[in-house]
PDB file of C-alpha atoms and ligand atoms in Angstrom:
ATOM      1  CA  UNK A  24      45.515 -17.638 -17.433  1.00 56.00           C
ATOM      2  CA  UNK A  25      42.313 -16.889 -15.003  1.00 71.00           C
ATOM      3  CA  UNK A  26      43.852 -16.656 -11.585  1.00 83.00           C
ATOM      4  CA  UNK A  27      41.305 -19.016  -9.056  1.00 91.00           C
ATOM      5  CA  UNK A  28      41.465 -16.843  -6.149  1.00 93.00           C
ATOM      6  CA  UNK A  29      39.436 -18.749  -3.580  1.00 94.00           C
ATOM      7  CA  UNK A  30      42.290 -21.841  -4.122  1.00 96.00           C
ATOM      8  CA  UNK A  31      44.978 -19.361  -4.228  1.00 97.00           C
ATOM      9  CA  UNK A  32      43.844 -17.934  -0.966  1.00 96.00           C
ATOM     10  CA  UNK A  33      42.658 -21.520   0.662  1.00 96.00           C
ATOM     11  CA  UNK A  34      46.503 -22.342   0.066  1.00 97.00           C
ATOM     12  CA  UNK A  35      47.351 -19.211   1.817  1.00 96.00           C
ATOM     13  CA  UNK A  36      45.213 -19.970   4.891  1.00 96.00           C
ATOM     14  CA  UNK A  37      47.353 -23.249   5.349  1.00 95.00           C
ATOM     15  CA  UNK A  38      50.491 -21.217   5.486  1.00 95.00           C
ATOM     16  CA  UNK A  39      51.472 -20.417   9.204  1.00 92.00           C
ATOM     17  CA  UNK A  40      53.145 -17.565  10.497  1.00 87.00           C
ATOM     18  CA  UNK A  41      56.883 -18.202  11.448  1.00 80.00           C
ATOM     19  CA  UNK A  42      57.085 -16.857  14.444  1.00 79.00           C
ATOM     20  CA  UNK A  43      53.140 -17.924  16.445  1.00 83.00           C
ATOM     21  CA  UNK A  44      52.530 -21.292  14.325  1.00 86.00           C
ATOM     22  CA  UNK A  45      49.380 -21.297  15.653  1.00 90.00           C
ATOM     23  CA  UNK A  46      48.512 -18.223  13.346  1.00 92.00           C
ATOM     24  CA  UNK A  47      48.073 -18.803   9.690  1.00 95.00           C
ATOM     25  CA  UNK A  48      49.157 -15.651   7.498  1.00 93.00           C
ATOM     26  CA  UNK A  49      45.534 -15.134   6.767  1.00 95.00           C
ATOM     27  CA  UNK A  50      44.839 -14.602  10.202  1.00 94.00           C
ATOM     28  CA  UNK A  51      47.399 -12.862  10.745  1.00 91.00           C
ATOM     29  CA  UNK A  52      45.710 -10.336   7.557  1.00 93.00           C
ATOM     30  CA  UNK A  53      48.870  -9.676   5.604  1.00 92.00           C
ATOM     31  CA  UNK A  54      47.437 -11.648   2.206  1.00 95.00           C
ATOM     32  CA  UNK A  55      45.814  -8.515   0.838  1.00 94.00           C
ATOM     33  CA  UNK A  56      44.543 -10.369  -2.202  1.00 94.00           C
ATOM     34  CA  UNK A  57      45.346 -12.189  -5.340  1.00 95.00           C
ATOM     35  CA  UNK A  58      45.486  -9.933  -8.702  1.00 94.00           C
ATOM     36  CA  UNK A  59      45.928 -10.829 -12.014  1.00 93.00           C
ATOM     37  CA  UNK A  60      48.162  -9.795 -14.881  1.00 91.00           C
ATOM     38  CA  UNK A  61      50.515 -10.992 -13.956  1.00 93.00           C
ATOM     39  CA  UNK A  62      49.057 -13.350 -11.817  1.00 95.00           C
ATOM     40  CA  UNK A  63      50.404 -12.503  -8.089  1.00 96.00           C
ATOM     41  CA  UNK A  64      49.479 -12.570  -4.451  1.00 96.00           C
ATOM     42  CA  UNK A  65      49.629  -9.102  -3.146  1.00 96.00           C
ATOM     43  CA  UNK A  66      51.102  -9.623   0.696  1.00 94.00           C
ATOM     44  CA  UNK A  67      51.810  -6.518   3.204  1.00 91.00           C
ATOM     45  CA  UNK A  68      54.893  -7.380   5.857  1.00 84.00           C
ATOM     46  CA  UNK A  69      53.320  -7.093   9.319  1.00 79.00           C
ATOM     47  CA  UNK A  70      56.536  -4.079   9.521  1.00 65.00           C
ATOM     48  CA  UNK A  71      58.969  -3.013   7.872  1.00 62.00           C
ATOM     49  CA  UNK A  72      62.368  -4.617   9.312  1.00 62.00           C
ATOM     50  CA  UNK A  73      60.532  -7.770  11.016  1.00 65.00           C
ATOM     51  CA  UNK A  74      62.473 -10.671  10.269  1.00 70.00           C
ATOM     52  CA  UNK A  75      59.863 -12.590   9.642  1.00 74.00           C
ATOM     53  CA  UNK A  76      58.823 -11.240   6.655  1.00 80.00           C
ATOM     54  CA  UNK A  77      61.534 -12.796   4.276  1.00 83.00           C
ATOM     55  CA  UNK A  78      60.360 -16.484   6.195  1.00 85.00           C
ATOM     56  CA  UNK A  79      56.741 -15.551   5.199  1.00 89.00           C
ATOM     57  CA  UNK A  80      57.376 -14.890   1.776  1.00 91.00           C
ATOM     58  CA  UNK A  81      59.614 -17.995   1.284  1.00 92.00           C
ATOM     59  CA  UNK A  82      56.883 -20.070   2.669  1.00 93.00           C
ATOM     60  CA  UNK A  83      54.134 -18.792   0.551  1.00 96.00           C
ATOM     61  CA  UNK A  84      56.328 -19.644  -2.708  1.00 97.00           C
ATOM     62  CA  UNK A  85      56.631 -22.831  -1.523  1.00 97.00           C
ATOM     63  CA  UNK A  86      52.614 -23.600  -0.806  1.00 97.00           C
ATOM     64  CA  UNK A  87      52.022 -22.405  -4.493  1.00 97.00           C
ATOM     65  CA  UNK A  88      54.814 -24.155  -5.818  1.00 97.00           C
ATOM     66  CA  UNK A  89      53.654 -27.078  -4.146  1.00 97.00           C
ATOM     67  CA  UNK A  90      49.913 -26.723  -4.626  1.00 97.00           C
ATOM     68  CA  UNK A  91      50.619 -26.122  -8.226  1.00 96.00           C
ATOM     69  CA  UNK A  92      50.331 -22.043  -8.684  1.00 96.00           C
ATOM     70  CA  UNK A  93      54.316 -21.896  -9.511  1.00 95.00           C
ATOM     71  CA  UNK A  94      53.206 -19.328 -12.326  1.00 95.00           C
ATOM     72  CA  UNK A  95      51.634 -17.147  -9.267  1.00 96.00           C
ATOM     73  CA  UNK A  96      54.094 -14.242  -8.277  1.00 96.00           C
ATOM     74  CA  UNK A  97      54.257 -12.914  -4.725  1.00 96.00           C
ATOM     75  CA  UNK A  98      54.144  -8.789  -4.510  1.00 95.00           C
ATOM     76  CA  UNK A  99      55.055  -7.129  -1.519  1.00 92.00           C
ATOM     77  CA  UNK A 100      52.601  -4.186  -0.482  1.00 91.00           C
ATOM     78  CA  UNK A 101      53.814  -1.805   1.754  1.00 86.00           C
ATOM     79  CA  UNK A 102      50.823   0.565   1.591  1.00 87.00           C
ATOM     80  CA  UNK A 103      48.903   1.358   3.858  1.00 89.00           C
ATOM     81  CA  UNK A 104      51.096  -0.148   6.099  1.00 85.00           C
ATOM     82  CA  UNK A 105      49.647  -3.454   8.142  1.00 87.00           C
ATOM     83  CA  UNK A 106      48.010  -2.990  11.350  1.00 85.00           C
ATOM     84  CA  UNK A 107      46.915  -5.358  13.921  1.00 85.00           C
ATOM     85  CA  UNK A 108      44.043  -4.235  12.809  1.00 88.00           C
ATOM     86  CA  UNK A 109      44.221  -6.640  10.358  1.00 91.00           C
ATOM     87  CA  UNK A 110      44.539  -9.800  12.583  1.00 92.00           C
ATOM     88  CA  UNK A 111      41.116 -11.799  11.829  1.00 94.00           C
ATOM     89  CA  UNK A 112      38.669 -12.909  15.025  1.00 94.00           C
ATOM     90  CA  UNK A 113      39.895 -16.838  14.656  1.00 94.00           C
ATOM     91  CA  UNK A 114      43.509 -15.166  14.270  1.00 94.00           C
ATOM     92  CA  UNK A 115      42.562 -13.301  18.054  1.00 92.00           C
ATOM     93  CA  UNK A 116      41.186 -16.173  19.703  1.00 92.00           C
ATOM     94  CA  UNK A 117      43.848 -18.932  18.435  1.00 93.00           C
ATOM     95  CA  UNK A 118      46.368 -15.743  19.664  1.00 91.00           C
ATOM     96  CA  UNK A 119      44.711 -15.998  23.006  1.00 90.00           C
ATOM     97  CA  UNK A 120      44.616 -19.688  23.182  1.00 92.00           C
ATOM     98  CA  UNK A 121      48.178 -19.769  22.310  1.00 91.00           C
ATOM     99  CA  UNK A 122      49.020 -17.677  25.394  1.00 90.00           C
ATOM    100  CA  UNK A 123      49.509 -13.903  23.359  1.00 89.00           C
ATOM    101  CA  UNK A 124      47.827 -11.687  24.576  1.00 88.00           C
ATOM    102  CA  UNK A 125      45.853 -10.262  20.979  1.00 83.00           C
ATOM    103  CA  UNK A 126      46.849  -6.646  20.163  1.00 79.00           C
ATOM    104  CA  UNK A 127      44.391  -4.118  21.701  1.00 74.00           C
ATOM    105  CA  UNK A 128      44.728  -0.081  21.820  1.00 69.00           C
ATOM    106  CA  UNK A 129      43.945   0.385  25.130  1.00 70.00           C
ATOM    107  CA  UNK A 130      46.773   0.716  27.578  1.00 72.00           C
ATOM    108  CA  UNK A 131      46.318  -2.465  29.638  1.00 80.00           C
ATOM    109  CA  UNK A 132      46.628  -6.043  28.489  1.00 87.00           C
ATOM    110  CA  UNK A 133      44.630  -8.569  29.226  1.00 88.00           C
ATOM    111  CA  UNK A 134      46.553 -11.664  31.135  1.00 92.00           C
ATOM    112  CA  UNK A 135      46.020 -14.781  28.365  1.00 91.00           C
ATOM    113  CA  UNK A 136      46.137 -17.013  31.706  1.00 90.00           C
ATOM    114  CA  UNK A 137      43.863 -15.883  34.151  1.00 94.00           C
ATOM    115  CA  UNK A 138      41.936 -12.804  32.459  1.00 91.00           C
ATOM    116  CA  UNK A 139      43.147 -10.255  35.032  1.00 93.00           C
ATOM    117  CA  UNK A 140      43.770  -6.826  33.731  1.00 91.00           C
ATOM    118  CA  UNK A 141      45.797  -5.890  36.212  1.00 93.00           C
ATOM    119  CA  UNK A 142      48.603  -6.305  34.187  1.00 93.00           C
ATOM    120  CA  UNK A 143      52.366  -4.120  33.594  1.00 92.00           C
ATOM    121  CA  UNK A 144      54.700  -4.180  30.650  1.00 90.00           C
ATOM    122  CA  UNK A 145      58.358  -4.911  31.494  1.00 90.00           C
ATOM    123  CA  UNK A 146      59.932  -4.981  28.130  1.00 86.00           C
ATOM    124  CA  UNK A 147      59.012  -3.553  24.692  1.00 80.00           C
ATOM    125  CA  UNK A 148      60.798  -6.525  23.381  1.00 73.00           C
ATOM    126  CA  UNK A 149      59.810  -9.761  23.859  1.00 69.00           C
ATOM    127  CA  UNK A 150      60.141 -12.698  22.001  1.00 66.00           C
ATOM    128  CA  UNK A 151      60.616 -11.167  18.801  1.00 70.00           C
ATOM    129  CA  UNK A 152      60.489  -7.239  17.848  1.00 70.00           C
ATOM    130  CA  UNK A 153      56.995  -7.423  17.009  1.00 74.00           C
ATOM    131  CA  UNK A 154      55.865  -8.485  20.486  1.00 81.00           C
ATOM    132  CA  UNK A 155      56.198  -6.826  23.792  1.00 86.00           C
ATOM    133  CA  UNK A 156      56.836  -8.675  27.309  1.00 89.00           C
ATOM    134  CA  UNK A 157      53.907  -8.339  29.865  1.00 91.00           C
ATOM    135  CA  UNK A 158      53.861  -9.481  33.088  1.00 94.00           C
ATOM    136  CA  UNK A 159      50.361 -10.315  35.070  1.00 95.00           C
ATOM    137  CA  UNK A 160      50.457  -8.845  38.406  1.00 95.00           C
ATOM    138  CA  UNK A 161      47.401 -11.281  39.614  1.00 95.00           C
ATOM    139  CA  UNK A 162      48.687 -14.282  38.592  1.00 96.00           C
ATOM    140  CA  UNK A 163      52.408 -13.524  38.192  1.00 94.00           C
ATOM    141  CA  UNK A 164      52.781 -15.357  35.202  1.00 93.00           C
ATOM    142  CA  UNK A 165      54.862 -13.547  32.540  1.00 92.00           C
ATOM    143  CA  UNK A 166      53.311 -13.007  28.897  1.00 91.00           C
ATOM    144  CA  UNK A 167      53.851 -11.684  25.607  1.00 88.00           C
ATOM    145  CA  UNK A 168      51.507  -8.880  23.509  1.00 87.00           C
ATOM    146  CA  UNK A 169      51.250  -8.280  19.885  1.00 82.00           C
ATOM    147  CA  UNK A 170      52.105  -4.333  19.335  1.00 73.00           C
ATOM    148  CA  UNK A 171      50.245  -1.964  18.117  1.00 58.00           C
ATOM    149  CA  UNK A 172      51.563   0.069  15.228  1.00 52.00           C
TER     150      UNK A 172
HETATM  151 ZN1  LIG B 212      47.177 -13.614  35.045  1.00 67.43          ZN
END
């Protein structure tokens, strides 16, 4: 069968992340690409361990399933390893807009409320083991920050 990539990956970019909704799993830049014999959509876990990833890959069967690709397979890629690298511009602004402050290698976060970079980290943990907790020291207001890795 000839695999149609750009549906294949149209479905994909309707599939949200688990944990930031806001973020589809393209944005997010873990679809690494659609390849054929067998037919399969090659998709790198944002790290190894996140619970998420299991989520992820049970949502993806179901958008093919449902948008009639049930003979595409899902392969898990684990190199090179994702990086938030990876995360698309829309996927950094709708991060932004969602109140996460995108992932950045610089050593200061930018505050997702009020733009202040004056700005500590209080937890390595925040929400979920792939985010950190920041806290803005203009504004006050508490905040979470994809990591780096
Ligand atoms: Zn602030």
């Amino acid at each position: 069968m000839t695999v149609d990539e750009a549906a294949i990956l149209a479905v994909l970019d309707k599939v949200p992340d688990p944990e930031i909704p806001v973020l589809s799993i393209t944005d997010l830049g873990i679809v690494r690409g659609v390849a054929e014999d067998p037919p399969r959509v090659l998709v790198t876990p944002t790290y190894t361990g996140c619970p998420a990833t299991i989520a992820i890959e049970a949502s993806i069967r179901e958008a093919l399933d449902k948008a009639g690709f049930d003979a595409v397979g899902i392969e898990r890629v684990i190199f090179p390893p994702w990086t938030t690298d990876w995360i698309s511009e829309r996927g950094r602004q709708r991060l932004k807009a969602y109140g996460i402050a995108p992932p950045d290698p610089s050593a200061t976060a930018e505050c997702p409320q009020c733009g202040s970079t004056d700005t500590e980290e209080i937890s390595r943990f925040g929400a979920t083991p792939c985010k950190a907790q920041w806290r803005c020291k203009a504004c006050l207001e508490p905040f979470d920050r994809f990591k780096c890795h």
